[in-house]
Amino acid sequence: MGFGSGRAANPKPVSKKPGSARNRRVRGGSGGSGGDGIRGMAETNGCGYSPATRVLTLPTILTLGRVAAVPLLVSTYHMNGWWATTATTGIFIVAAITDWLDGYIARKMQLGTVFGAFLDPVADKLMVAATLVLLCTKPLKVAMYGEVPWLLTAPSITIIGREITMSAVREWAASQNRKLVEAVAVNSLGKWKTATQMIALTILVATRDNSLAGYNVIVALGVLLLYISAGLALWSLAVYMMKLLRILLR
């Protein structure tokens, strides 16, 4: 997808003065903001990134672990038995935790890198998109109506489409100027979208084999939260676009 492209051809030397904005490091992780892409970008060498001194820092290794966990998630999801459901749910929960942890470590230990800033949103979107697609392969049953194929498909397409759109918009903004980057920085709507999305997916993955007591109520809650997340995804997208338009039309 090419996150972080559009770098200046001949970037200016980065200031080495302590506290200089041009010497700040970008984070290697998302800090739990749900993979909303280019976040917390410092005023750096013309492209929004500070130069990386190392590629494989601890936050980046955690992010790479999330990428590696995607095929493992897919494999366990298609296996049968309570242990497979437990494994799939565990993988997703650990991935969600490391999504927050890599950003926290990057900020506290100043271990952010250009590569980490590129990889983090990619890892987030891979995990979420893979989980949504997997859930759509097993239509939910709704009382007397039987299987309802579109029940999860509709919010899944909405969420994935929004993520693809925002990834492209943020990449374009990063190649333009700081005002545009700030306009698409993660807002509270994006954070609420991520929170409801992660809770919904955890519930739906955990109940995929109908083994939990109170299955119908729990699944209904998961579906409701997924639709709320899809609504917040569209709302936050509209807010981002309005901010961009106001800047572009000045």
PDB file of C-alpha atoms in Angstrom:
ATOM      1  CA  MET A   1       0.000   0.000   0.000  1.00  0.00           C
ATOM      2  CA  GLY A   2       3.033   2.240   0.218  1.00  0.00           C
ATOM      3  CA  PHE A   3       2.487   3.984   3.559  1.00  0.00           C
ATOM      4  CA  GLY A   4       4.919   6.776   4.225  1.00  0.00           C
ATOM      5  CA  SER A   5       5.827   7.372   0.594  1.00  0.00           C
ATOM      6  CA  GLY A   6       6.007  10.803  -0.974  1.00  0.00           C
ATOM      7  CA  ARG A   7       9.264  11.709   0.739  1.00  0.00           C
ATOM      8  CA  ALA A   8      11.139  14.795  -0.313  1.00  0.00           C
ATOM      9  CA  ALA A   9      13.799  14.155  -2.933  1.00  0.00           C
ATOM     10  CA  ASN A  10      16.483  16.108  -1.063  1.00  0.00           C
ATOM     11  CA  PRO A  11      15.434  16.388   2.564  1.00  0.00           C
ATOM     12  CA  LYS A  12      17.032  19.085   4.657  1.00  0.00           C
ATOM     13  CA  PRO A  13      19.563  18.011   7.313  1.00  0.00           C
ATOM     14  CA  VAL A  14      17.900  17.152  10.577  1.00  0.00           C
ATOM     15  CA  SER A  15      18.721  19.421  13.502  1.00  0.00           C
ATOM     16  CA  LYS A  16      20.603  17.735  16.320  1.00  0.00           C
ATOM     17  CA  LYS A  17      19.688  20.302  18.979  1.00  0.00           C
ATOM     18  CA  PRO A  18      17.942  18.825  22.030  1.00  0.00           C
ATOM     19  CA  GLY A  19      14.204  19.376  21.909  1.00  0.00           C
ATOM     20  CA  SER A  20      14.319  20.295  18.236  1.00  0.00           C
ATOM     21  CA  ALA A  21      11.088  19.402  16.463  1.00  0.00           C
ATOM     22  CA  ARG A  22      13.134  18.063  13.581  1.00  0.00           C
ATOM     23  CA  ASN A  23      14.920  15.629  15.873  1.00  0.00           C
ATOM     24  CA  ARG A  24      11.786  13.993  17.272  1.00  0.00           C
ATOM     25  CA  ARG A  25      11.143  10.339  16.624  1.00  0.00           C
ATOM     26  CA  VAL A  26       7.941   8.959  15.306  1.00  0.00           C
ATOM     27  CA  ARG A  27       6.415   6.099  17.150  1.00  0.00           C
ATOM     28  CA  GLY A  28       6.727   2.521  15.982  1.00  0.00           C
ATOM     29  CA  GLY A  29       3.241   1.489  17.048  1.00  0.00           C
ATOM     30  CA  SER A  30      -0.310   2.661  17.183  1.00  0.00           C
ATOM     31  CA  GLY A  31      -0.744   3.252  20.858  1.00  0.00           C
ATOM     32  CA  GLY A  32      -4.099   1.538  20.725  1.00  0.00           C
ATOM     33  CA  SER A  33      -5.641   3.872  18.204  1.00  0.00           C
ATOM     34  CA  GLY A  34      -6.745   0.972  16.015  1.00  0.00           C
ATOM     35  CA  GLY A  35      -4.420   1.299  13.098  1.00  0.00           C
ATOM     36  CA  ASP A  36      -5.558   4.640  11.912  1.00  0.00           C
ATOM     37  CA  GLY A  37      -2.281   5.248  10.116  1.00  0.00           C
ATOM     38  CA  ILE A  38       0.178   8.123  10.259  1.00  0.00           C
ATOM     39  CA  ARG A  39      -0.215   9.367  13.833  1.00  0.00           C
ATOM     40  CA  GLY A  40       1.682  11.681  16.134  1.00  0.00           C
ATOM     41  CA  MET A  41       3.896  12.781  13.290  1.00  0.00           C
ATOM     42  CA  ALA A  42       6.591  15.247  14.247  1.00  0.00           C
ATOM     43  CA  GLU A  43       7.733  18.207  12.210  1.00  0.00           C
ATOM     44  CA  THR A  44      10.685  16.447  10.632  1.00  0.00           C
ATOM     45  CA  ASN A  45      12.601  16.230   7.406  1.00  0.00           C
ATOM     46  CA  GLY A  46       9.861  17.412   5.077  1.00  0.00           C
ATOM     47  CA  CYS A  47       8.018  14.106   4.918  1.00  0.00           C
ATOM     48  CA  GLY A  48       6.718  13.787   8.471  1.00  0.00           C
ATOM     49  CA  TYR A  49       9.263  11.249   9.690  1.00  0.00           C
ATOM     50  CA  SER A  50      12.421  11.402  11.750  1.00  0.00           C
ATOM     51  CA  PRO A  51      15.394   9.402  10.461  1.00  0.00           C
ATOM     52  CA  ALA A  52      15.556   5.906  11.962  1.00  0.00           C
ATOM     53  CA  THR A  53      18.756   4.857  13.700  1.00  0.00           C
ATOM     54  CA  ARG A  54      17.640   1.216  13.829  1.00  0.00           C
ATOM     55  CA  VAL A  55      15.049  -0.810  11.988  1.00  0.00           C
ATOM     56  CA  LEU A  56      14.301  -3.683  14.372  1.00  0.00           C
ATOM     57  CA  THR A  57      13.382  -2.021  17.649  1.00  0.00           C
ATOM     58  CA  LEU A  58      11.172  -3.741  20.239  1.00  0.00           C
ATOM     59  CA  PRO A  59       7.987  -1.951  19.077  1.00  0.00           C
ATOM     60  CA  THR A  60       8.704  -2.935  15.479  1.00  0.00           C
ATOM     61  CA  ILE A  61       9.285  -6.558  16.489  1.00  0.00           C
ATOM     62  CA  LEU A  62       5.902  -6.567  18.248  1.00  0.00           C
ATOM     63  CA  THR A  63       4.299  -5.133  15.116  1.00  0.00           C
ATOM     64  CA  LEU A  64       5.967  -7.790  12.953  1.00  0.00           C
ATOM     65  CA  GLY A  65       4.569 -10.358  15.367  1.00  0.00           C
ATOM     66  CA  ARG A  66       1.057  -9.115  14.592  1.00  0.00           C
ATOM     67  CA  VAL A  67       1.684  -9.545  10.885  1.00  0.00           C
ATOM     68  CA  ALA A  68       2.992 -13.079  11.447  1.00  0.00           C
ATOM     69  CA  ALA A  69      -0.069 -13.875  13.578  1.00  0.00           C
ATOM     70  CA  VAL A  70      -2.510 -13.271  10.711  1.00  0.00           C
ATOM     71  CA  PRO A  71      -1.968 -16.629   8.910  1.00  0.00           C
ATOM     72  CA  LEU A  72      -2.004 -18.356  12.308  1.00  0.00           C
ATOM     73  CA  LEU A  73      -5.374 -16.743  13.063  1.00  0.00           C
ATOM     74  CA  VAL A  74      -6.751 -17.912   9.717  1.00  0.00           C
ATOM     75  CA  SER A  75      -5.528 -21.471  10.338  1.00  0.00           C
ATOM     76  CA  THR A  76      -7.005 -21.851  13.824  1.00  0.00           C
ATOM     77  CA  TYR A  77     -10.300 -20.258  12.767  1.00  0.00           C
ATOM     78  CA  HIS A  78     -10.919 -23.069  10.277  1.00  0.00           C
ATOM     79  CA  MET A  79     -10.159 -25.803  12.815  1.00  0.00           C
ATOM     80  CA  ASN A  80     -12.850 -27.456  14.911  1.00  0.00           C
ATOM     81  CA  GLY A  81     -13.134 -27.798  18.660  1.00  0.00           C
ATOM     82  CA  TRP A  82     -13.232 -25.539  21.691  1.00  0.00           C
ATOM     83  CA  TRP A  83      -9.443 -25.341  21.757  1.00  0.00           C
ATOM     84  CA  ALA A  84      -9.408 -23.884  18.220  1.00  0.00           C
ATOM     85  CA  THR A  85     -11.911 -21.209  19.228  1.00  0.00           C
ATOM     86  CA  THR A  86      -9.866 -20.460  22.343  1.00  0.00           C
ATOM     87  CA  ALA A  87      -6.666 -20.229  20.289  1.00  0.00           C
ATOM     88  CA  THR A  88      -8.248 -17.951  17.684  1.00  0.00           C
ATOM     89  CA  THR A  89      -9.695 -15.672  20.346  1.00  0.00           C
ATOM     90  CA  GLY A  90      -6.391 -15.616  22.216  1.00  0.00           C
ATOM     91  CA  ILE A  91      -4.451 -14.677  19.084  1.00  0.00           C
ATOM     92  CA  PHE A  92      -6.809 -11.794  18.370  1.00  0.00           C
ATOM     93  CA  ILE A  93      -6.711 -10.495  21.946  1.00  0.00           C
ATOM     94  CA  VAL A  94      -2.900 -10.659  22.087  1.00  0.00           C
ATOM     95  CA  ALA A  95      -2.733  -8.811  18.761  1.00  0.00           C
ATOM     96  CA  ALA A  96      -5.036  -6.099  20.127  1.00  0.00           C
ATOM     97  CA  ILE A  97      -2.888  -5.737  23.248  1.00  0.00           C
ATOM     98  CA  THR A  98       0.363  -5.476  21.279  1.00  0.00           C
ATOM     99  CA  ASP A  99      -1.295  -2.846  19.088  1.00  0.00           C
ATOM    100  CA  TRP A 100      -1.397  -0.629  22.183  1.00  0.00           C
ATOM    101  CA  LEU A 101       1.841  -1.913  23.717  1.00  0.00           C
ATOM    102  CA  ASP A 102       4.130  -1.204  20.759  1.00  0.00           C
ATOM    103  CA  GLY A 103       3.066   2.435  20.696  1.00  0.00           C
ATOM    104  CA  TYR A 104       3.460   2.802  24.463  1.00  0.00           C
ATOM    105  CA  ILE A 105       6.984   1.372  24.378  1.00  0.00           C
ATOM    106  CA  ALA A 106       7.929   3.493  21.364  1.00  0.00           C
ATOM    107  CA  ARG A 107       6.859   6.680  23.151  1.00  0.00           C
ATOM    108  CA  LYS A 108       8.329   5.871  26.552  1.00  0.00           C
ATOM    109  CA  MET A 109      11.660   4.543  25.260  1.00  0.00           C
ATOM    110  CA  GLN A 110      11.892   6.779  22.167  1.00  0.00           C
ATOM    111  CA  LEU A 111      12.145   3.769  19.866  1.00  0.00           C
ATOM    112  CA  GLY A 112       9.932   4.992  17.035  1.00  0.00           C
ATOM    113  CA  THR A 113      11.227   4.392  13.509  1.00  0.00           C
ATOM    114  CA  VAL A 114      10.169   5.229   9.968  1.00  0.00           C
ATOM    115  CA  PHE A 115       9.718   1.520   9.267  1.00  0.00           C
ATOM    116  CA  GLY A 116       7.625   1.071  12.413  1.00  0.00           C
ATOM    117  CA  ALA A 117       5.383   4.008  11.509  1.00  0.00           C
ATOM    118  CA  PHE A 118       4.871   2.434   8.085  1.00  0.00           C
ATOM    119  CA  LEU A 119       4.281  -1.096   9.339  1.00  0.00           C
ATOM    120  CA  ASP A 120       1.983  -0.438  12.299  1.00  0.00           C
ATOM    121  CA  PRO A 121      -1.167   0.608  10.390  1.00  0.00           C
ATOM    122  CA  VAL A 122      -0.534  -2.154   7.862  1.00  0.00           C
ATOM    123  CA  ALA A 123      -0.433  -4.767  10.640  1.00  0.00           C
ATOM    124  CA  ASP A 124      -3.587  -3.356  12.224  1.00  0.00           C
ATOM    125  CA  LYS A 125      -5.547  -3.422   9.002  1.00  0.00           C
ATOM    126  CA  LEU A 126      -4.354  -6.913   8.054  1.00  0.00           C
ATOM    127  CA  MET A 127      -5.519  -8.362  11.372  1.00  0.00           C
ATOM    128  CA  VAL A 128      -8.886  -6.575  11.386  1.00  0.00           C
ATOM    129  CA  ALA A 129      -9.633  -7.215   7.702  1.00  0.00           C
ATOM    130  CA  ALA A 130      -8.684 -10.896   7.986  1.00  0.00           C
ATOM    131  CA  THR A 131     -10.939 -11.330  11.029  1.00  0.00           C
ATOM    132  CA  LEU A 132     -13.876  -9.598   9.343  1.00  0.00           C
ATOM    133  CA  VAL A 133     -13.531 -11.732   6.211  1.00  0.00           C
ATOM    134  CA  LEU A 134     -13.298 -14.914   8.300  1.00  0.00           C
ATOM    135  CA  LEU A 135     -16.466 -14.034  10.199  1.00  0.00           C
ATOM    136  CA  CYS A 136     -18.292 -13.427   6.909  1.00  0.00           C
ATOM    137  CA  THR A 137     -17.516 -16.997   5.797  1.00  0.00           C
ATOM    138  CA  LYS A 138     -19.810 -18.344   8.521  1.00  0.00           C
ATOM    139  CA  PRO A 139     -23.191 -16.563   8.319  1.00  0.00           C
ATOM    140  CA  LEU A 140     -24.976 -16.083  11.643  1.00  0.00           C
ATOM    141  CA  LYS A 141     -28.367 -17.636  12.301  1.00  0.00           C
ATOM    142  CA  VAL A 142     -31.155 -15.311  13.401  1.00  0.00           C
ATOM    143  CA  ALA A 143     -34.029 -17.098  15.155  1.00  0.00           C
ATOM    144  CA  MET A 144     -36.690 -18.247  12.666  1.00  0.00           C
ATOM    145  CA  TYR A 145     -34.983 -16.556   9.723  1.00  0.00           C
ATOM    146  CA  GLY A 146     -32.075 -18.969   9.648  1.00  0.00           C
ATOM    147  CA  GLU A 147     -28.759 -17.846   8.204  1.00  0.00           C
ATOM    148  CA  VAL A 148     -28.477 -14.164   7.296  1.00  0.00           C
ATOM    149  CA  PRO A 149     -25.399 -13.823   5.012  1.00  0.00           C
ATOM    150  CA  TRP A 150     -25.445 -10.028   4.878  1.00  0.00           C
ATOM    151  CA  LEU A 151     -25.647  -9.520   8.654  1.00  0.00           C
ATOM    152  CA  LEU A 152     -21.866  -9.282   9.085  1.00  0.00           C
ATOM    153  CA  THR A 153     -21.003  -8.586   5.457  1.00  0.00           C
ATOM    154  CA  ALA A 154     -22.539  -5.096   5.428  1.00  0.00           C
ATOM    155  CA  PRO A 155     -20.572  -3.644   8.376  1.00  0.00           C
ATOM    156  CA  SER A 156     -17.442  -5.533   7.305  1.00  0.00           C
ATOM    157  CA  ILE A 157     -17.434  -3.940   3.842  1.00  0.00           C
ATOM    158  CA  THR A 158     -18.078  -0.548   5.438  1.00  0.00           C
ATOM    159  CA  ILE A 159     -15.175  -0.863   7.877  1.00  0.00           C
ATOM    160  CA  ILE A 160     -12.683  -2.275   5.366  1.00  0.00           C
ATOM    161  CA  GLY A 161     -13.672   0.311   2.749  1.00  0.00           C
ATOM    162  CA  ARG A 162     -13.221   3.122   5.258  1.00  0.00           C
ATOM    163  CA  GLU A 163      -9.771   1.843   6.271  1.00  0.00           C
ATOM    164  CA  ILE A 164      -8.598   1.627   2.664  1.00  0.00           C
ATOM    165  CA  THR A 165      -9.887   5.140   1.983  1.00  0.00           C
ATOM    166  CA  MET A 166      -8.237   6.643   5.075  1.00  0.00           C
ATOM    167  CA  SER A 167      -4.946   4.903   4.329  1.00  0.00           C
ATOM    168  CA  ALA A 168      -4.867   6.484   0.881  1.00  0.00           C
ATOM    169  CA  VAL A 169      -5.925   9.897   2.215  1.00  0.00           C
ATOM    170  CA  ARG A 170      -3.295   9.869   4.972  1.00  0.00           C
ATOM    171  CA  GLU A 171      -0.566   8.853   2.553  1.00  0.00           C
ATOM    172  CA  TRP A 172      -1.555  11.693   0.241  1.00  0.00           C
ATOM    173  CA  ALA A 173      -1.702  14.158   3.154  1.00  0.00           C
ATOM    174  CA  ALA A 174       1.789  13.113   4.277  1.00  0.00           C
ATOM    175  CA  SER A 175       3.117  14.002   0.831  1.00  0.00           C
ATOM    176  CA  GLN A 176       1.559  17.477   0.938  1.00  0.00           C
ATOM    177  CA  ASN A 177       1.927  19.586   4.086  1.00  0.00           C
ATOM    178  CA  ARG A 178       1.628  19.498   7.856  1.00  0.00           C
ATOM    179  CA  LYS A 179      -1.812  21.133   7.966  1.00  0.00           C
ATOM    180  CA  LEU A 180      -3.296  18.301   5.939  1.00  0.00           C
ATOM    181  CA  VAL A 181      -1.540  15.731   8.122  1.00  0.00           C
ATOM    182  CA  GLU A 182      -3.005  17.340  11.238  1.00  0.00           C
ATOM    183  CA  ALA A 183      -6.457  17.363   9.629  1.00  0.00           C
ATOM    184  CA  VAL A 184      -6.430  13.560   9.364  1.00  0.00           C
ATOM    185  CA  ALA A 185      -4.792  12.871  12.732  1.00  0.00           C
ATOM    186  CA  VAL A 186      -6.731  10.372  14.826  1.00  0.00           C
ATOM    187  CA  ASN A 187      -9.704  11.941  16.596  1.00  0.00           C
ATOM    188  CA  SER A 188     -11.964  10.714  19.396  1.00  0.00           C
ATOM    189  CA  LEU A 189     -14.424   9.212  16.911  1.00  0.00           C
ATOM    190  CA  GLY A 190     -11.648   7.084  15.456  1.00  0.00           C
ATOM    191  CA  LYS A 191     -10.680   5.873  18.919  1.00  0.00           C
ATOM    192  CA  TRP A 192     -14.262   4.955  19.799  1.00  0.00           C
ATOM    193  CA  LYS A 193     -14.570   3.199  16.447  1.00  0.00           C
ATOM    194  CA  THR A 194     -11.511   1.124  17.229  1.00  0.00           C
ATOM    195  CA  ALA A 195     -12.658   0.288  20.767  1.00  0.00           C
ATOM    196  CA  THR A 196     -16.115  -0.912  19.707  1.00  0.00           C
ATOM    197  CA  GLN A 197     -14.620  -2.753  16.748  1.00  0.00           C
ATOM    198  CA  MET A 198     -12.120  -4.695  18.862  1.00  0.00           C
ATOM    199  CA  ILE A 199     -14.736  -5.649  21.466  1.00  0.00           C
ATOM    200  CA  ALA A 200     -17.192  -6.717  18.752  1.00  0.00           C
ATOM    201  CA  LEU A 201     -14.640  -8.855  16.919  1.00  0.00           C
ATOM    202  CA  THR A 202     -13.461 -10.484  20.142  1.00  0.00           C
ATOM    203  CA  ILE A 203     -17.055 -11.433  21.016  1.00  0.00           C
ATOM    204  CA  LEU A 204     -17.857 -12.746  17.540  1.00  0.00           C
ATOM    205  CA  VAL A 205     -14.651 -14.777  17.288  1.00  0.00           C
ATOM    206  CA  ALA A 206     -15.146 -16.231  20.777  1.00  0.00           C
ATOM    207  CA  THR A 207     -18.732 -17.340  20.036  1.00  0.00           C
ATOM    208  CA  ARG A 208     -18.199 -18.738  16.561  1.00  0.00           C
ATOM    209  CA  ASP A 209     -18.833 -22.335  17.668  1.00  0.00           C
ATOM    210  CA  ASN A 210     -21.961 -21.510  19.744  1.00  0.00           C
ATOM    211  CA  SER A 211     -20.332 -23.073  22.806  1.00  0.00           C
ATOM    212  CA  LEU A 212     -20.803 -20.185  25.243  1.00  0.00           C
ATOM    213  CA  ALA A 213     -23.827 -20.047  27.540  1.00  0.00           C
ATOM    214  CA  GLY A 214     -26.178 -17.249  26.617  1.00  0.00           C
ATOM    215  CA  TYR A 215     -24.854 -17.431  23.050  1.00  0.00           C
ATOM    216  CA  ASN A 216     -27.738 -15.526  21.427  1.00  0.00           C
ATOM    217  CA  VAL A 217     -27.486 -12.533  23.755  1.00  0.00           C
ATOM    218  CA  ILE A 218     -23.687 -12.366  23.528  1.00  0.00           C
ATOM    219  CA  VAL A 219     -23.657 -12.627  19.732  1.00  0.00           C
ATOM    220  CA  ALA A 220     -26.380  -9.986  19.467  1.00  0.00           C
ATOM    221  CA  LEU A 221     -24.168  -7.663  21.526  1.00  0.00           C
ATOM    222  CA  GLY A 222     -21.211  -8.391  19.244  1.00  0.00           C
ATOM    223  CA  VAL A 223     -23.252  -7.686  16.114  1.00  0.00           C
ATOM    224  CA  LEU A 224     -24.652  -4.477  17.616  1.00  0.00           C
ATOM    225  CA  LEU A 225     -21.164  -3.232  18.505  1.00  0.00           C
ATOM    226  CA  LEU A 226     -19.913  -4.078  15.011  1.00  0.00           C
ATOM    227  CA  TYR A 227     -22.684  -1.965  13.470  1.00  0.00           C
ATOM    228  CA  ILE A 228     -21.916   0.852  15.893  1.00  0.00           C
ATOM    229  CA  SER A 229     -18.262   0.613  14.853  1.00  0.00           C
ATOM    230  CA  ALA A 230     -19.252   0.773  11.176  1.00  0.00           C
ATOM    231  CA  GLY A 231     -21.379   3.845  11.879  1.00  0.00           C
ATOM    232  CA  LEU A 232     -18.512   5.525  13.726  1.00  0.00           C
ATOM    233  CA  ALA A 233     -16.208   4.603  10.844  1.00  0.00           C
ATOM    234  CA  LEU A 234     -18.411   6.482   8.373  1.00  0.00           C
ATOM    235  CA  TRP A 235     -18.912   9.389  10.773  1.00  0.00           C
ATOM    236  CA  SER A 236     -15.205   9.812  11.430  1.00  0.00           C
ATOM    237  CA  LEU A 237     -14.486   9.539   7.690  1.00  0.00           C
ATOM    238  CA  ALA A 238     -16.950  12.359   7.024  1.00  0.00           C
ATOM    239  CA  VAL A 239     -15.311  14.495   9.730  1.00  0.00           C
ATOM    240  CA  TYR A 240     -11.851  13.932   8.247  1.00  0.00           C
ATOM    241  CA  MET A 241     -13.052  14.812   4.760  1.00  0.00           C
ATOM    242  CA  MET A 242     -14.747  18.005   5.954  1.00  0.00           C
ATOM    243  CA  LYS A 243     -11.522  19.108   7.646  1.00  0.00           C
ATOM    244  CA  LEU A 244      -9.562  18.450   4.465  1.00  0.00           C
ATOM    245  CA  LEU A 245     -12.064  20.352   2.335  1.00  0.00           C
ATOM    246  CA  ARG A 246     -11.944  23.378   4.636  1.00  0.00           C
ATOM    247  CA  ILE A 247      -8.157  23.515   4.304  1.00  0.00           C
ATOM    248  CA  LEU A 248      -8.136  22.930   0.542  1.00  0.00           C
ATOM    249  CA  LEU A 249     -10.816  25.563  -0.115  1.00  0.00           C
ATOM    250  CA  ARG A 250      -9.071  28.329   1.817  1.00  0.00           C
TER     251      ARG A 250
END
